[in-house]
Amino acid sequence: MQYNDEQLPNEDSLRKLRRGYATNVSVLQNDADDIVNTAEQIEIANNIEWQTNELLLNNLVNRAQNRSTRDFICGLIPLNRSDRNEINSYYIEENFRRNPSLAGVLPANFGTGLREYVRAETELLDALVQLLYSETNATRRQNIFNIIRRRLDALDTLASFWTNTIFG
């Protein structure tokens, strides 16, 4: 089909456009409907402790001694929320709300807080890896893989800020 920008649309061209649009939308809707979450995936996603990580990140912001560390951690908080929202959009149903987790005693200094955050983050990453290996949809697999890589890079950067605290 050749297009002429100067020609006004007629009934034939509009019908062809509608048919092409309906076909494309139908294909996209069928692809989206083929994604079925397993009970295992839903359980894994329900047990991820996003709130704990956010509480620990907020604690680290308050305990950070230098500005670059504080700015980096402040940038991790919205990333944590967007990762949570993306994973929840895949596996958590709209009408299901999980009870918020109870925060224990928050660490009193940056080193202890960072250690607790690393522990919580490794548990979260473990759950994401389980989701990655159980996922059959290629787009979701890639998105989960990207989240894991981003979180590992963030841990690497935090470790470079405070190498003595974690490994010392």
JSON list of C-alpha atoms in Angstrom, two decimals:
[
{"chain": "A", "resi": 1, "resn": "MET", "atom": "CA", "xyz": [0.00, 0.00, 0.00]},
{"chain": "A", "resi": 2, "resn": "GLN", "atom": "CA", "xyz": [1.36, 3.36, -0.96]},
{"chain": "A", "resi": 3, "resn": "TYR", "atom": "CA", "xyz": [0.70, 6.43, 1.11]},
{"chain": "A", "resi": 4, "resn": "ASN", "atom": "CA", "xyz": [0.05, 9.90, -0.20]},
{"chain": "A", "resi": 5, "resn": "ASP", "atom": "CA", "xyz": [0.11, 12.55, 2.51]},
{"chain": "A", "resi": 6, "resn": "GLU", "atom": "CA", "xyz": [-1.71, 15.05, 0.34]},
{"chain": "A", "resi": 7, "resn": "GLN", "atom": "CA", "xyz": [-4.70, 12.82, -0.37]},
{"chain": "A", "resi": 8, "resn": "LEU", "atom": "CA", "xyz": [-7.68, 12.94, 1.98]},
{"chain": "A", "resi": 9, "resn": "PRO", "atom": "CA", "xyz": [-8.72, 9.61, 3.51]},
{"chain": "A", "resi": 10, "resn": "ASN", "atom": "CA", "xyz": [-11.63, 7.80, 1.91]},
{"chain": "A", "resi": 11, "resn": "GLU", "atom": "CA", "xyz": [-13.78, 4.95, 3.22]},
{"chain": "A", "resi": 12, "resn": "ASP", "atom": "CA", "xyz": [-11.51, 2.30, 1.69]},
{"chain": "A", "resi": 13, "resn": "SER", "atom": "CA", "xyz": [-8.34, 3.64, 3.31]},
{"chain": "A", "resi": 14, "resn": "LEU", "atom": "CA", "xyz": [-10.07, 4.09, 6.68]},
{"chain": "A", "resi": 15, "resn": "ARG", "atom": "CA", "xyz": [-11.41, 0.51, 6.53]},
{"chain": "A", "resi": 16, "resn": "LYS", "atom": "CA", "xyz": [-7.90, -0.84, 5.81]},
{"chain": "A", "resi": 17, "resn": "LEU", "atom": "CA", "xyz": [-6.48, 1.24, 8.66]},
{"chain": "A", "resi": 18, "resn": "ARG", "atom": "CA", "xyz": [-9.14, -0.03, 11.11]},
{"chain": "A", "resi": 19, "resn": "ARG", "atom": "CA", "xyz": [-8.57, -3.65, 10.03]},
{"chain": "A", "resi": 20, "resn": "GLY", "atom": "CA", "xyz": [-4.81, -3.32, 10.49]},
{"chain": "A", "resi": 21, "resn": "TYR", "atom": "CA", "xyz": [-5.25, -1.68, 13.88]},
{"chain": "A", "resi": 22, "resn": "ALA", "atom": "CA", "xyz": [-7.72, -4.34, 15.05]},
{"chain": "A", "resi": 23, "resn": "THR", "atom": "CA", "xyz": [-5.35, -7.10, 13.96]},
{"chain": "A", "resi": 24, "resn": "ASN", "atom": "CA", "xyz": [-2.38, -5.57, 15.81]},
{"chain": "A", "resi": 25, "resn": "VAL", "atom": "CA", "xyz": [-4.38, -4.97, 18.99]},
{"chain": "A", "resi": 26, "resn": "SER", "atom": "CA", "xyz": [-5.79, -8.49, 18.87]},
{"chain": "A", "resi": 27, "resn": "VAL", "atom": "CA", "xyz": [-2.29, -9.97, 18.58]},
{"chain": "A", "resi": 28, "resn": "LEU", "atom": "CA", "xyz": [-1.04, -7.88, 21.51]},
{"chain": "A", "resi": 29, "resn": "GLN", "atom": "CA", "xyz": [-4.03, -8.80, 23.66]},
{"chain": "A", "resi": 30, "resn": "ASN", "atom": "CA", "xyz": [-3.56, -12.50, 22.92]},
{"chain": "A", "resi": 31, "resn": "ASP", "atom": "CA", "xyz": [0.12, -12.26, 23.89]},
{"chain": "A", "resi": 32, "resn": "ALA", "atom": "CA", "xyz": [-0.75, -10.61, 27.19]},
{"chain": "A", "resi": 33, "resn": "ASP", "atom": "CA", "xyz": [-3.46, -13.18, 27.96]},
{"chain": "A", "resi": 34, "resn": "ASP", "atom": "CA", "xyz": [-1.03, -16.09, 27.50]},
{"chain": "A", "resi": 35, "resn": "ILE", "atom": "CA", "xyz": [0.96, -15.10, 30.60]},
{"chain": "A", "resi": 36, "resn": "VAL", "atom": "CA", "xyz": [-0.10, -17.25, 33.53]},
{"chain": "A", "resi": 37, "resn": "ASN", "atom": "CA", "xyz": [1.45, -16.84, 36.96]},
{"chain": "A", "resi": 38, "resn": "THR", "atom": "CA", "xyz": [2.09, -20.00, 38.92]},
{"chain": "A", "resi": 39, "resn": "ALA", "atom": "CA", "xyz": [1.22, -20.31, 42.60]},
{"chain": "A", "resi": 40, "resn": "GLU", "atom": "CA", "xyz": [4.96, -20.58, 43.32]},
{"chain": "A", "resi": 41, "resn": "GLN", "atom": "CA", "xyz": [5.68, -17.25, 41.59]},
{"chain": "A", "resi": 42, "resn": "ILE", "atom": "CA", "xyz": [2.86, -15.50, 43.43]},
{"chain": "A", "resi": 43, "resn": "GLU", "atom": "CA", "xyz": [4.09, -16.88, 46.76]},
{"chain": "A", "resi": 44, "resn": "ILE", "atom": "CA", "xyz": [7.68, -15.78, 46.07]},
{"chain": "A", "resi": 45, "resn": "ALA", "atom": "CA", "xyz": [6.53, -12.28, 45.08]},
{"chain": "A", "resi": 46, "resn": "ASN", "atom": "CA", "xyz": [4.29, -12.02, 48.15]},
{"chain": "A", "resi": 47, "resn": "ASN", "atom": "CA", "xyz": [7.22, -12.85, 50.44]},
{"chain": "A", "resi": 48, "resn": "ILE", "atom": "CA", "xyz": [9.65, -10.23, 49.13]},
{"chain": "A", "resi": 49, "resn": "GLU", "atom": "CA", "xyz": [10.43, -7.73, 51.90]},
{"chain": "A", "resi": 50, "resn": "TRP", "atom": "CA", "xyz": [10.42, -4.45, 49.97]},
{"chain": "A", "resi": 51, "resn": "GLN", "atom": "CA", "xyz": [9.42, -2.42, 53.06]},
{"chain": "A", "resi": 52, "resn": "THR", "atom": "CA", "xyz": [12.38, -3.63, 55.09]},
{"chain": "A", "resi": 53, "resn": "ASN", "atom": "CA", "xyz": [14.79, -2.53, 52.38]},
{"chain": "A", "resi": 54, "resn": "GLU", "atom": "CA", "xyz": [13.15, 0.86, 52.16]},
{"chain": "A", "resi": 55, "resn": "LEU", "atom": "CA", "xyz": [13.29, 1.34, 55.95]},
{"chain": "A", "resi": 56, "resn": "LEU", "atom": "CA", "xyz": [16.96, 0.38, 55.98]},
{"chain": "A", "resi": 57, "resn": "LEU", "atom": "CA", "xyz": [17.71, 2.73, 53.06]},
{"chain": "A", "resi": 58, "resn": "ASN", "atom": "CA", "xyz": [16.00, 5.59, 54.88]},
{"chain": "A", "resi": 59, "resn": "ASN", "atom": "CA", "xyz": [18.03, 4.73, 57.98]},
{"chain": "A", "resi": 60, "resn": "LEU", "atom": "CA", "xyz": [21.25, 4.74, 55.92]},
{"chain": "A", "resi": 61, "resn": "VAL", "atom": "CA", "xyz": [20.39, 8.18, 54.51]},
{"chain": "A", "resi": 62, "resn": "ASN", "atom": "CA", "xyz": [20.10, 9.52, 58.05]},
{"chain": "A", "resi": 63, "resn": "ARG", "atom": "CA", "xyz": [23.38, 7.89, 59.11]},
{"chain": "A", "resi": 64, "resn": "ALA", "atom": "CA", "xyz": [25.54, 8.63, 56.05]},
{"chain": "A", "resi": 65, "resn": "GLN", "atom": "CA", "xyz": [28.51, 10.86, 56.82]},
{"chain": "A", "resi": 66, "resn": "ASN", "atom": "CA", "xyz": [29.30, 12.27, 53.39]},
{"chain": "A", "resi": 67, "resn": "ARG", "atom": "CA", "xyz": [27.11, 13.89, 50.81]},
{"chain": "A", "resi": 68, "resn": "SER", "atom": "CA", "xyz": [27.91, 11.63, 47.84]},
{"chain": "A", "resi": 69, "resn": "THR", "atom": "CA", "xyz": [26.97, 8.53, 49.83]},
{"chain": "A", "resi": 70, "resn": "ARG", "atom": "CA", "xyz": [23.77, 10.18, 51.02]},
{"chain": "A", "resi": 71, "resn": "ASP", "atom": "CA", "xyz": [22.87, 11.30, 47.48]},
{"chain": "A", "resi": 72, "resn": "PHE", "atom": "CA", "xyz": [23.49, 7.81, 46.10]},
{"chain": "A", "resi": 73, "resn": "ILE", "atom": "CA", "xyz": [21.33, 6.19, 48.77]},
{"chain": "A", "resi": 74, "resn": "CYS", "atom": "CA", "xyz": [18.58, 8.78, 48.19]},
{"chain": "A", "resi": 75, "resn": "GLY", "atom": "CA", "xyz": [18.62, 7.70, 44.54]},
{"chain": "A", "resi": 76, "resn": "LEU", "atom": "CA", "xyz": [18.18, 4.05, 45.54]},
{"chain": "A", "resi": 77, "resn": "ILE", "atom": "CA", "xyz": [14.91, 4.70, 47.37]},
{"chain": "A", "resi": 78, "resn": "PRO", "atom": "CA", "xyz": [12.81, 5.54, 44.27]},
{"chain": "A", "resi": 79, "resn": "LEU", "atom": "CA", "xyz": [14.52, 2.70, 42.37]},
{"chain": "A", "resi": 80, "resn": "ASN", "atom": "CA", "xyz": [13.48, 0.31, 45.14]},
{"chain": "A", "resi": 81, "resn": "ARG", "atom": "CA", "xyz": [9.89, 1.54, 44.82]},
{"chain": "A", "resi": 82, "resn": "SER", "atom": "CA", "xyz": [9.87, 1.23, 41.02]},
{"chain": "A", "resi": 83, "resn": "ASP", "atom": "CA", "xyz": [11.33, -2.30, 41.21]},
{"chain": "A", "resi": 84, "resn": "ARG", "atom": "CA", "xyz": [8.67, -3.23, 43.77]},
{"chain": "A", "resi": 85, "resn": "ASN", "atom": "CA", "xyz": [5.90, -1.79, 41.60]},
{"chain": "A", "resi": 86, "resn": "GLU", "atom": "CA", "xyz": [7.16, -3.60, 38.51]},
{"chain": "A", "resi": 87, "resn": "ILE", "atom": "CA", "xyz": [7.43, -6.99, 40.22]},
{"chain": "A", "resi": 88, "resn": "ASN", "atom": "CA", "xyz": [4.06, -6.51, 41.95]},
{"chain": "A", "resi": 89, "resn": "SER", "atom": "CA", "xyz": [2.43, -5.60, 38.64]},
{"chain": "A", "resi": 90, "resn": "TYR", "atom": "CA", "xyz": [3.52, -9.00, 37.30]},
{"chain": "A", "resi": 91, "resn": "TYR", "atom": "CA", "xyz": [2.61, -11.25, 40.20]},
{"chain": "A", "resi": 92, "resn": "ILE", "atom": "CA", "xyz": [0.41, -9.54, 42.79]},
{"chain": "A", "resi": 93, "resn": "GLU", "atom": "CA", "xyz": [-3.30, -9.28, 42.16]},
{"chain": "A", "resi": 94, "resn": "GLU", "atom": "CA", "xyz": [-4.98, -5.89, 42.60]},
{"chain": "A", "resi": 95, "resn": "ASN", "atom": "CA", "xyz": [-7.29, -6.94, 45.42]},
{"chain": "A", "resi": 96, "resn": "PHE", "atom": "CA", "xyz": [-4.57, -8.57, 47.52]},
{"chain": "A", "resi": 97, "resn": "ARG", "atom": "CA", "xyz": [-2.78, -6.39, 50.06]},
{"chain": "A", "resi": 98, "resn": "ARG", "atom": "CA", "xyz": [0.03, -7.72, 52.13]},
{"chain": "A", "resi": 99, "resn": "ASN", "atom": "CA", "xyz": [0.35, -6.69, 55.75]},
{"chain": "A", "resi": 100, "resn": "PRO", "atom": "CA", "xyz": [3.27, -4.33, 56.24]},
{"chain": "A", "resi": 101, "resn": "SER", "atom": "CA", "xyz": [6.31, -5.87, 57.84]},
{"chain": "A", "resi": 102, "resn": "LEU", "atom": "CA", "xyz": [7.25, -4.79, 61.31]},
{"chain": "A", "resi": 103, "resn": "ALA", "atom": "CA", "xyz": [10.56, -3.05, 61.60]},
{"chain": "A", "resi": 104, "resn": "GLY", "atom": "CA", "xyz": [12.85, -4.27, 64.30]},
{"chain": "A", "resi": 105, "resn": "VAL", "atom": "CA", "xyz": [15.29, -2.01, 66.01]},
{"chain": "A", "resi": 106, "resn": "LEU", "atom": "CA", "xyz": [16.94, 0.15, 63.38]},
{"chain": "A", "resi": 107, "resn": "PRO", "atom": "CA", "xyz": [20.74, 0.15, 63.46]},
{"chain": "A", "resi": 108, "resn": "ALA", "atom": "CA", "xyz": [22.33, 3.00, 65.36]},
{"chain": "A", "resi": 109, "resn": "ASN", "atom": "CA", "xyz": [25.31, 3.61, 63.06]},
{"chain": "A", "resi": 110, "resn": "PHE", "atom": "CA", "xyz": [26.00, 3.54, 59.34]},
{"chain": "A", "resi": 111, "resn": "GLY", "atom": "CA", "xyz": [28.19, 0.42, 59.34]},
{"chain": "A", "resi": 112, "resn": "THR", "atom": "CA", "xyz": [25.63, -1.72, 61.14]},
{"chain": "A", "resi": 113, "resn": "GLY", "atom": "CA", "xyz": [22.84, -0.29, 58.99]},
{"chain": "A", "resi": 114, "resn": "LEU", "atom": "CA", "xyz": [24.76, -1.08, 55.83]},
{"chain": "A", "resi": 115, "resn": "ARG", "atom": "CA", "xyz": [25.39, -4.63, 57.00]},
{"chain": "A", "resi": 116, "resn": "GLU", "atom": "CA", "xyz": [21.67, -5.10, 57.73]},
{"chain": "A", "resi": 117, "resn": "TYR", "atom": "CA", "xyz": [20.77, -3.61, 54.36]},
{"chain": "A", "resi": 118, "resn": "VAL", "atom": "CA", "xyz": [23.15, -5.99, 52.56]},
{"chain": "A", "resi": 119, "resn": "ARG", "atom": "CA", "xyz": [21.56, -8.95, 54.37]},
{"chain": "A", "resi": 120, "resn": "ALA", "atom": "CA", "xyz": [18.06, -7.81, 53.45]},
{"chain": "A", "resi": 121, "resn": "GLU", "atom": "CA", "xyz": [19.12, -7.08, 49.88]},
{"chain": "A", "resi": 122, "resn": "THR", "atom": "CA", "xyz": [20.62, -10.55, 49.41]},
{"chain": "A", "resi": 123, "resn": "GLU", "atom": "CA", "xyz": [17.35, -12.12, 50.57]},
{"chain": "A", "resi": 124, "resn": "LEU", "atom": "CA", "xyz": [15.47, -9.92, 48.13]},
{"chain": "A", "resi": 125, "resn": "LEU", "atom": "CA", "xyz": [17.88, -10.82, 45.32]},
{"chain": "A", "resi": 126, "resn": "ASP", "atom": "CA", "xyz": [17.47, -14.51, 46.13]},
{"chain": "A", "resi": 127, "resn": "ALA", "atom": "CA", "xyz": [13.70, -14.17, 45.65]},
{"chain": "A", "resi": 128, "resn": "LEU", "atom": "CA", "xyz": [14.21, -12.28, 42.38]},
{"chain": "A", "resi": 129, "resn": "VAL", "atom": "CA", "xyz": [16.53, -15.02, 41.09]},
{"chain": "A", "resi": 130, "resn": "GLN", "atom": "CA", "xyz": [13.86, -17.61, 41.95]},
{"chain": "A", "resi": 131, "resn": "LEU", "atom": "CA", "xyz": [11.34, -15.56, 39.97]},
{"chain": "A", "resi": 132, "resn": "LEU", "atom": "CA", "xyz": [13.80, -15.23, 37.09]},
{"chain": "A", "resi": 133, "resn": "TYR", "atom": "CA", "xyz": [14.26, -19.00, 36.80]},
{"chain": "A", "resi": 134, "resn": "SER", "atom": "CA", "xyz": [10.55, -19.75, 37.14]},
{"chain": "A", "resi": 135, "resn": "GLU", "atom": "CA", "xyz": [9.45, -17.13, 34.59]},
{"chain": "A", "resi": 136, "resn": "THR", "atom": "CA", "xyz": [8.58, -18.33, 31.08]},
{"chain": "A", "resi": 137, "resn": "ASN", "atom": "CA", "xyz": [7.73, -14.98, 29.46]},
{"chain": "A", "resi": 138, "resn": "ALA", "atom": "CA", "xyz": [10.84, -13.57, 27.74]},
{"chain": "A", "resi": 139, "resn": "THR", "atom": "CA", "xyz": [9.98, -9.90, 28.38]},
{"chain": "A", "resi": 140, "resn": "ARG", "atom": "CA", "xyz": [9.40, -10.47, 32.08]},
{"chain": "A", "resi": 141, "resn": "ARG", "atom": "CA", "xyz": [12.58, -12.54, 32.33]},
{"chain": "A", "resi": 142, "resn": "GLN", "atom": "CA", "xyz": [14.57, -9.70, 30.78]},
{"chain": "A", "resi": 143, "resn": "ASN", "atom": "CA", "xyz": [12.97, -7.11, 33.08]},
{"chain": "A", "resi": 144, "resn": "ILE", "atom": "CA", "xyz": [13.65, -9.21, 36.18]},
{"chain": "A", "resi": 145, "resn": "PHE", "atom": "CA", "xyz": [17.23, -9.77, 34.98]},
{"chain": "A", "resi": 146, "resn": "ASN", "atom": "CA", "xyz": [17.65, -5.99, 34.56]},
{"chain": "A", "resi": 147, "resn": "ILE", "atom": "CA", "xyz": [16.33, -5.38, 38.09]},
{"chain": "A", "resi": 148, "resn": "ILE", "atom": "CA", "xyz": [18.78, -7.92, 39.49]},
{"chain": "A", "resi": 149, "resn": "ARG", "atom": "CA", "xyz": [21.72, -6.36, 37.60]},
{"chain": "A", "resi": 150, "resn": "ARG", "atom": "CA", "xyz": [20.75, -2.86, 38.75]},
{"chain": "A", "resi": 151, "resn": "ARG", "atom": "CA", "xyz": [20.51, -3.97, 42.37]},
{"chain": "A", "resi": 152, "resn": "LEU", "atom": "CA", "xyz": [23.85, -5.80, 42.20]},
{"chain": "A", "resi": 153, "resn": "ASP", "atom": "CA", "xyz": [25.47, -2.68, 40.74]},
{"chain": "A", "resi": 154, "resn": "ALA", "atom": "CA", "xyz": [24.01, -0.63, 43.60]},
{"chain": "A", "resi": 155, "resn": "LEU", "atom": "CA", "xyz": [25.42, -3.09, 46.15]},
{"chain": "A", "resi": 156, "resn": "ASP", "atom": "CA", "xyz": [28.80, -2.89, 44.44]},
{"chain": "A", "resi": 157, "resn": "THR", "atom": "CA", "xyz": [28.76, 0.90, 44.65]},
{"chain": "A", "resi": 158, "resn": "LEU", "atom": "CA", "xyz": [27.74, 0.85, 48.32]},
{"chain": "A", "resi": 159, "resn": "ALA", "atom": "CA", "xyz": [30.54, -1.64, 49.02]},
{"chain": "A", "resi": 160, "resn": "SER", "atom": "CA", "xyz": [33.02, 0.69, 47.33]},
{"chain": "A", "resi": 161, "resn": "PHE", "atom": "CA", "xyz": [31.89, 3.54, 49.60]},
{"chain": "A", "resi": 162, "resn": "TRP", "atom": "CA", "xyz": [32.36, 1.53, 52.77]},
{"chain": "A", "resi": 163, "resn": "THR", "atom": "CA", "xyz": [34.66, -1.40, 52.07]},
{"chain": "A", "resi": 164, "resn": "ASN", "atom": "CA", "xyz": [36.14, -1.29, 55.57]},
{"chain": "A", "resi": 165, "resn": "THR", "atom": "CA", "xyz": [32.72, -1.51, 57.20]},
{"chain": "A", "resi": 166, "resn": "ILE", "atom": "CA", "xyz": [31.51, -4.59, 55.34]},
{"chain": "A", "resi": 167, "resn": "PHE", "atom": "CA", "xyz": [34.70, -6.62, 55.04]},
{"chain": "A", "resi": 168, "resn": "GLY", "atom": "CA", "xyz": [36.72, -5.26, 57.91]}
]
